[in-house]
Short mmCIF file of C-alpha atoms (C1' of nucleotides) in Angstrom, two decimals:
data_model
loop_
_atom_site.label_atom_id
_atom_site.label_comp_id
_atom_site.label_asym_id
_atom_site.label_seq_id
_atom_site.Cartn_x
_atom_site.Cartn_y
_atom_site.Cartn_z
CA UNK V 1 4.60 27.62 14.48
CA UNK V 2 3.94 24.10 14.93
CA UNK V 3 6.61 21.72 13.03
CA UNK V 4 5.48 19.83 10.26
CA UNK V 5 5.65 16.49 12.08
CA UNK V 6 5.42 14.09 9.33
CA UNK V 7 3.67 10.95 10.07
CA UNK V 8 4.87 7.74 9.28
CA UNK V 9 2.51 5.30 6.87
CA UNK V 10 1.87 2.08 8.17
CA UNK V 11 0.36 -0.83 6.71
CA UNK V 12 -3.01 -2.68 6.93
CA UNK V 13 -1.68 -4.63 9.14
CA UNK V 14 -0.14 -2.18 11.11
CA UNK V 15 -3.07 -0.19 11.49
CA UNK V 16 -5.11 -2.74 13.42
CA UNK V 17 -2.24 -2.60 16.07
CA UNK V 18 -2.18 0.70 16.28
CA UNK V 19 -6.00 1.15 17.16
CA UNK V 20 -5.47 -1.53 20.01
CA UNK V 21 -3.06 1.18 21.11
CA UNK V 22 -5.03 3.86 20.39
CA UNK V 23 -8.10 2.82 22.05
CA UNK V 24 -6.10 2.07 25.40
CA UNK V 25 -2.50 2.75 26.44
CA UNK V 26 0.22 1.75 27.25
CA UNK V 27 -0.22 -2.01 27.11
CA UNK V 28 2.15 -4.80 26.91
CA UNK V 29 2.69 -6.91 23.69
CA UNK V 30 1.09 -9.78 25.37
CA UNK V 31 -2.55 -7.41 26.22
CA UNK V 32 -2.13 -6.30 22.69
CA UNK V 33 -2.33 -9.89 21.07
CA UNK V 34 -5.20 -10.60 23.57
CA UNK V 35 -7.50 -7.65 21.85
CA UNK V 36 -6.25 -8.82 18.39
CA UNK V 37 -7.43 -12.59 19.48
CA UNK V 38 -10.78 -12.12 19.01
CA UNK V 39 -10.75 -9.38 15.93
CA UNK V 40 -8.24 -11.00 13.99
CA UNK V 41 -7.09 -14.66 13.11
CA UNK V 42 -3.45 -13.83 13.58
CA UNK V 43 -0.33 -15.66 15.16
CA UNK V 44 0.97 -13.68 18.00
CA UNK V 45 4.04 -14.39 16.65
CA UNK V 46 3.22 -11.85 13.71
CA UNK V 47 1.56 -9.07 16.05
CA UNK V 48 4.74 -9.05 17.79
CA UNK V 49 6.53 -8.15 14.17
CA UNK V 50 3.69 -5.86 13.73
CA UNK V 51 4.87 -4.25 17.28
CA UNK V 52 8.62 -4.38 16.35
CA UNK V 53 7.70 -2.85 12.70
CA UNK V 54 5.72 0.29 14.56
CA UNK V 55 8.16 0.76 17.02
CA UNK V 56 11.38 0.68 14.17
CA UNK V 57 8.67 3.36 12.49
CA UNK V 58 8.78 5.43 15.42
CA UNK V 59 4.47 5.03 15.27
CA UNK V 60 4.86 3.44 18.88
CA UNK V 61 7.24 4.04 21.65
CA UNK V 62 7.43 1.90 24.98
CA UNK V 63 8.59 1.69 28.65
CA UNK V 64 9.97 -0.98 30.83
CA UNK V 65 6.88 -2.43 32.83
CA UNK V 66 8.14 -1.97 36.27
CA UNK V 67 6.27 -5.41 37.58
CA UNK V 68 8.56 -7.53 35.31
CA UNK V 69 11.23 -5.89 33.19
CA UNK V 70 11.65 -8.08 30.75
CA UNK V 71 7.82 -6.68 29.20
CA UNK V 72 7.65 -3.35 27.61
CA UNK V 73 4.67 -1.03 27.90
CA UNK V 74 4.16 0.34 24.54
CA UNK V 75 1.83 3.11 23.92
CA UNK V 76 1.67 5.51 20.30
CA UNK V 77 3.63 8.25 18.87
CA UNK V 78 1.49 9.67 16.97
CA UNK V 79 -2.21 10.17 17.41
CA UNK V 80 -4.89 8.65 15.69
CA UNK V 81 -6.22 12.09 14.60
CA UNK V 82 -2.88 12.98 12.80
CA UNK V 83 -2.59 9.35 10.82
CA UNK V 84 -6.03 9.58 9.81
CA UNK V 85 -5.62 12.64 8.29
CA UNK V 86 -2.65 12.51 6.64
CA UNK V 87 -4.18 8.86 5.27
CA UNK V 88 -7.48 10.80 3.74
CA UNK V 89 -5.42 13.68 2.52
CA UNK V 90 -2.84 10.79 0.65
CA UNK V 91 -5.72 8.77 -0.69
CA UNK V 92 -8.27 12.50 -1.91
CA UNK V 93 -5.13 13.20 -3.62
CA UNK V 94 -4.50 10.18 -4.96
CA UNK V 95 -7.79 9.34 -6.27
CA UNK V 96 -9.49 12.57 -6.11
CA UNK V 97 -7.16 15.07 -6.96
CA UNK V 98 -7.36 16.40 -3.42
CA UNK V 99 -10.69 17.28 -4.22
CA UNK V 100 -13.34 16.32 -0.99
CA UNK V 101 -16.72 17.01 -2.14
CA UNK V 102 -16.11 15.06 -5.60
CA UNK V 103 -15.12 12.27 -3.09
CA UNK V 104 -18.42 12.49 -1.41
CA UNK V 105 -20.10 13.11 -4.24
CA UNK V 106 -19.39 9.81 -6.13
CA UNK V 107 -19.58 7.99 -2.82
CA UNK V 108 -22.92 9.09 -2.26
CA UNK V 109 -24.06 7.84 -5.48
CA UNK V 110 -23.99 4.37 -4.80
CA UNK V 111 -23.77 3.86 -1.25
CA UNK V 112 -26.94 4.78 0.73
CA UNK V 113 -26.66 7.03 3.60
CA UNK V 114 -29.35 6.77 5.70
CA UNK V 115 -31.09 10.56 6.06
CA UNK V 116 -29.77 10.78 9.55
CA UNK V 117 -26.40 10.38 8.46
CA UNK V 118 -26.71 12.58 5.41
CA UNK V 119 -28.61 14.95 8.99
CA UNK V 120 -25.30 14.92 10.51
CA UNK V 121 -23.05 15.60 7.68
CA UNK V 122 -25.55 18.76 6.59
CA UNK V 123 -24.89 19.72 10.73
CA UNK V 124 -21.25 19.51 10.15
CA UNK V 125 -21.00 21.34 7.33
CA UNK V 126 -23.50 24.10 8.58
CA UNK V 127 -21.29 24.65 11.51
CA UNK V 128 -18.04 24.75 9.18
CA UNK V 129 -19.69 27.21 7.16
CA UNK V 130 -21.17 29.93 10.13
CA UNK V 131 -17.04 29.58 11.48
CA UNK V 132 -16.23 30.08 7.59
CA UNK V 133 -18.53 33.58 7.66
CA UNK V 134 -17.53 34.79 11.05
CA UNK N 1 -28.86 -8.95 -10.81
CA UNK N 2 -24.82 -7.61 -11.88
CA UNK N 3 -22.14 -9.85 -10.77
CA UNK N 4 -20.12 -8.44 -8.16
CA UNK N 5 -17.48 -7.53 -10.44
CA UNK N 6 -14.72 -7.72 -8.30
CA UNK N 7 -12.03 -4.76 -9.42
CA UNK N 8 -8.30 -5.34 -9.01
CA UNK N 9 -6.24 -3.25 -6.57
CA UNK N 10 -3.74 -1.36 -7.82
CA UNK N 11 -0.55 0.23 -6.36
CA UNK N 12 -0.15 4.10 -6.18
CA UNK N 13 2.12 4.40 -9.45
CA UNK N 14 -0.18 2.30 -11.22
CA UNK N 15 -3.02 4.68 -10.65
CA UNK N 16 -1.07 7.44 -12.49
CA UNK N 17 -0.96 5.09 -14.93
CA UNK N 18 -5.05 4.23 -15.39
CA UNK N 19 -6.15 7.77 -14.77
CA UNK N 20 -3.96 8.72 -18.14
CA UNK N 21 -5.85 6.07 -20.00
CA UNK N 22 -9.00 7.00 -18.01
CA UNK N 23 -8.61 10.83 -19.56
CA UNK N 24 -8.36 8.94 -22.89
CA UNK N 25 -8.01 5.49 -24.55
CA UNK N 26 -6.67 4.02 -26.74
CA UNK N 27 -3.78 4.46 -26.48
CA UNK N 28 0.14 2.83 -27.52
CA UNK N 29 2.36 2.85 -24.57
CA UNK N 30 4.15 5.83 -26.01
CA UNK N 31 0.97 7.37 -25.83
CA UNK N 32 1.05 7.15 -22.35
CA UNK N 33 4.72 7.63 -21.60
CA UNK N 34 4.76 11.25 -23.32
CA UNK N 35 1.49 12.12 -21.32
CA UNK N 36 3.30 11.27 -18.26
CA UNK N 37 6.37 12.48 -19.01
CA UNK N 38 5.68 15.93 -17.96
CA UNK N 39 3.87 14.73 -14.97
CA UNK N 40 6.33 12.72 -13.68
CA UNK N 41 9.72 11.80 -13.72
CA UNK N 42 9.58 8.11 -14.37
CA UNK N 43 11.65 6.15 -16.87
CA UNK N 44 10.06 5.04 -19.81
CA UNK N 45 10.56 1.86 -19.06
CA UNK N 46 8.88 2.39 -15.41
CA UNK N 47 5.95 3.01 -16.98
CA UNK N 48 5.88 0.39 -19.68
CA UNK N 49 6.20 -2.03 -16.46
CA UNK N 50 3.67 -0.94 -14.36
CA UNK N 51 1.52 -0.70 -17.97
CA UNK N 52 2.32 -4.29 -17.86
CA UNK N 53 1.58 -5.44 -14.26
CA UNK N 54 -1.75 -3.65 -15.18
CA UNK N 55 -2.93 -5.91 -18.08
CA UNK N 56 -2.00 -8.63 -15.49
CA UNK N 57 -4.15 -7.53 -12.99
CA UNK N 58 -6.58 -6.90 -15.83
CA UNK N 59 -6.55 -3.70 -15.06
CA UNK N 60 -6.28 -2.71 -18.68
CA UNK N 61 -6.62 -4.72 -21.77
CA UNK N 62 -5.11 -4.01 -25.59
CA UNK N 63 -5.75 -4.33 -28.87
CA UNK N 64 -3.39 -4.30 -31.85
CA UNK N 65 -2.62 -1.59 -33.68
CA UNK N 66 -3.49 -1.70 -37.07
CA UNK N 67 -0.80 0.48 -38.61
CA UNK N 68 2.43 -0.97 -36.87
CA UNK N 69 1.33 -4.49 -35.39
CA UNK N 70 3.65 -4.76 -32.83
CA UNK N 71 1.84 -2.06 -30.69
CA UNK N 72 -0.52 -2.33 -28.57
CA UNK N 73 -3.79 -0.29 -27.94
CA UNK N 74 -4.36 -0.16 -24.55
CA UNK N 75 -8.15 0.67 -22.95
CA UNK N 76 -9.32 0.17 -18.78
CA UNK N 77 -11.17 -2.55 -17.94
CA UNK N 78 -12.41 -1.28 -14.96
CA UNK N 79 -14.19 2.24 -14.85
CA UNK N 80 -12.67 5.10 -12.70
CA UNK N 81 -15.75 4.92 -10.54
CA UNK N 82 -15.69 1.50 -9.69
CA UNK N 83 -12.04 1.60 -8.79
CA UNK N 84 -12.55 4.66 -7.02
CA UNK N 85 -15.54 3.54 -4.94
CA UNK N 86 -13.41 0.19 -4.00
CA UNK N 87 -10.67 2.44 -3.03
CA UNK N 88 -12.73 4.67 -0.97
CA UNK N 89 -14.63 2.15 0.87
CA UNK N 90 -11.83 0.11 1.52
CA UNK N 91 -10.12 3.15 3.12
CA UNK N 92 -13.12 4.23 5.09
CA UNK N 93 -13.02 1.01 6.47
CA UNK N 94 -9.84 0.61 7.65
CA UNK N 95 -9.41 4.31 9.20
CA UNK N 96 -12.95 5.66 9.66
CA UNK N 97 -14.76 2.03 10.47
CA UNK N 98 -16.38 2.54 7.26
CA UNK N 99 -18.06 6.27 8.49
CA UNK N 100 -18.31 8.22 5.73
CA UNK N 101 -19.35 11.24 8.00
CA UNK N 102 -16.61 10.86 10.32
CA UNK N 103 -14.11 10.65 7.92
CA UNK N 104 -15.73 14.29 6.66
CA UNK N 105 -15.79 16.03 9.91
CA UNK N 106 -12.23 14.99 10.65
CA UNK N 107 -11.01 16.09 7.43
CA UNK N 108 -12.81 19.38 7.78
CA UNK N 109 -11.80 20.01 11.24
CA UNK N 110 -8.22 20.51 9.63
CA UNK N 111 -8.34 21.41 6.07
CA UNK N 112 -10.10 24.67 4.87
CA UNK N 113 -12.38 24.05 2.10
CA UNK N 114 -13.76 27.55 0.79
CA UNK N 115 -17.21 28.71 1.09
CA UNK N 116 -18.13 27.84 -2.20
CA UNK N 117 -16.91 24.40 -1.57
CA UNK N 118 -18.85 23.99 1.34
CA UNK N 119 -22.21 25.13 -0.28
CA UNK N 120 -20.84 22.44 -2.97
CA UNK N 121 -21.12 19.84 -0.92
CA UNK N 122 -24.54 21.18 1.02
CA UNK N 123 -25.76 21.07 -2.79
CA UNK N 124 -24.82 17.44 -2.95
CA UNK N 125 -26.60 16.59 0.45
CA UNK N 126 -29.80 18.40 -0.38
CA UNK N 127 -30.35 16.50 -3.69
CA UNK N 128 -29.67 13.17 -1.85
CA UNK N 129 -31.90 14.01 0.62
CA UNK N 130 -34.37 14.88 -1.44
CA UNK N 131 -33.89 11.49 -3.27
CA UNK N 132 -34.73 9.84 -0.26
CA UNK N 133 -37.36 11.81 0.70
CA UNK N 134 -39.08 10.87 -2.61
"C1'" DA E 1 22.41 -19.69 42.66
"C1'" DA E 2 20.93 -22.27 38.67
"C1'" DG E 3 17.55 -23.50 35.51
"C1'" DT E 4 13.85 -22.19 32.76
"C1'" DA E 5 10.26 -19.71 30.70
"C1'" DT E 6 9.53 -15.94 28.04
"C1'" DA E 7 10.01 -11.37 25.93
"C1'" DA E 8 12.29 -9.04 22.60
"C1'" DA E 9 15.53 -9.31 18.68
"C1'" DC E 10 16.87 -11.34 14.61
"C1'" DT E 11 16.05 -14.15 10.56
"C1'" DA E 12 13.01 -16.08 6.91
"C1'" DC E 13 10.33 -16.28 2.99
"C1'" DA E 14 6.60 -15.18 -0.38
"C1'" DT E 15 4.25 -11.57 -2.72
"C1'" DA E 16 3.76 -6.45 -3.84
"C1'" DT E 17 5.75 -2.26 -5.37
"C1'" DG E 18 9.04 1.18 -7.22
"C1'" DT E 19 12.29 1.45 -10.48
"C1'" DA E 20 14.59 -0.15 -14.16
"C1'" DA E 21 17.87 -3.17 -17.57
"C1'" DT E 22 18.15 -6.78 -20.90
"C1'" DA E 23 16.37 -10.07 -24.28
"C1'" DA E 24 13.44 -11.35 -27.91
"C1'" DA E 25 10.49 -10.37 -31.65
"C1'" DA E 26 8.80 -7.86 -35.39
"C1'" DC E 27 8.82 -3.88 -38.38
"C1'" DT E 28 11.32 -0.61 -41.50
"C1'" DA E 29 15.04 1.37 -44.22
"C1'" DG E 30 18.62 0.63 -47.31
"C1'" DC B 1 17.28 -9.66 -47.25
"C1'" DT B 2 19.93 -7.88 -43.44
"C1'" DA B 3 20.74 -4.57 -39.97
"C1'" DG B 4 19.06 -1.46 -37.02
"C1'" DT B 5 15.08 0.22 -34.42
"C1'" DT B 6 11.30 -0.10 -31.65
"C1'" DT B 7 7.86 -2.91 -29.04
"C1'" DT B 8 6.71 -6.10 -25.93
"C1'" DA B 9 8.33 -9.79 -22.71
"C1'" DT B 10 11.43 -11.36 -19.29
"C1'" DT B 11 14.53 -10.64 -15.61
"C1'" DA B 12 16.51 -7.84 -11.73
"C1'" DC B 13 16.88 -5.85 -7.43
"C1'" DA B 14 15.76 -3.09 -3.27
"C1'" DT B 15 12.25 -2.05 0.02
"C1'" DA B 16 7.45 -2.99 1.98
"C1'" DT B 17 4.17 -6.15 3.76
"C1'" DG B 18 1.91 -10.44 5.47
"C1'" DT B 19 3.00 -14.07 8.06
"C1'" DA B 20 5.81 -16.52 10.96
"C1'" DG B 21 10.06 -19.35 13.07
"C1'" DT B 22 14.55 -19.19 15.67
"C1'" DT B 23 17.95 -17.18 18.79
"C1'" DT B 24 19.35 -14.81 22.64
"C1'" DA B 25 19.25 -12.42 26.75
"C1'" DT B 26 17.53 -12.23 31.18
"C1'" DA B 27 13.99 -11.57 34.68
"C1'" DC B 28 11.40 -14.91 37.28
"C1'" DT B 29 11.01 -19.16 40.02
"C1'" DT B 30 12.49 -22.99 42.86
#
DNA sequence: AAGTATAAACTACATATGTAATAAAACTAG
DNA sequence: CTAGTTTTATTACATATGTAGTTTATACTT
């Protein structure tokens, strides 16, 4: 029986920190604003309160960096897998009532999937169902 | 050519709030505080706050009432599916990088949707597809 | 060993949000 | 018409978030 390890819910902001960590761990604060550089317009100054904010969340945890020790290796808590999901399950509810396909169904009406895409998703679902029937 | 009609975002209590004058409008605040009153357990005068931070956002809009003139008739101003589909995007965005069929085959890795779900959305797929198709 | 650069910690401040209380205005009952 | 009631409008306050500046501790560097 796993435990029902609640995530914490981060911000916007948050979450762009987070997938620097996510994509590669551990890194230092200082790597971390040097992959935000580029993809965001932000003073480092605030991706270090970003940092501070995840870590006070328990979303990140770190380590002394044994080269200098005043730097902390941070790396993430929780997986992207787990926020992810319990983000889409928050926001189906919310909007959706929980309910997936209407979700998909009104987003399909507008937005165009191209027919490999809508391929992929028929793929997905095919294999979903044969586990489904056994 | 529509204008890009750009819809307000709205907090997570305030949603509870539209969808009850989504279901039905117009309707007098009181109107919408008894319909939420068995939904949730929010003071009266929650709601008749967030009612007004939505005709700020212009979220909503109101008419007077005709019989006592110091109510208001409140109505959306923005259509379920618009806000939805803002919503939605904006989420797939930030989580999914704006993959719809990622976000489904995560979400389906972990929840169960039932058969008849699943042939649901299949149903959904096929009718796109055959829209594109032409 | 002392000075300094720098990382993390703490503080700041505006706007958003959850959650209401109070004030002002207008209707209704006596 | 005046008082009480009921609506809307204004104000309040804690926590969250976006966006940083300032302080402090201390690991480097000379």
């Amino acid at each position: 029986m796993e435990k029902p390890k609640k995530v914490p819910t981060i911000s916007n902001a948050e979450w762009e920190v987070m997938k620097v960590l996510w994509s590669e761990s551990p890194k230092t604060a200082n790597q971390v604003v040097d992959t935000l550089k580029d993809k965001t317009s932000w003073n480092p100054r605030t991706i270090r309160t970003l940092i501070g904010r995840l870590v006070r969340k328990k979303a990140l945890g770190f380590t002394q960096d044994q080269k200098d020790k005043r730097k902390y290796l941070y790396h993430p808590l929780v997986s992207e897998r787990e926020m992810a999901k319990a983000e889409t399950k928050s926001m189906l509810k919310r909007i959706y009532g929980g309910a997936l396909n209407v979700m998909v169904a009104n987003f399909l009406e507008e937005e165009r999937l191209s027919k490999e895409e809508i391929d992929e998703l028929r793929l997905i679902l095919d294999k979903k169902k044969n586990e489904l029937d056994g």
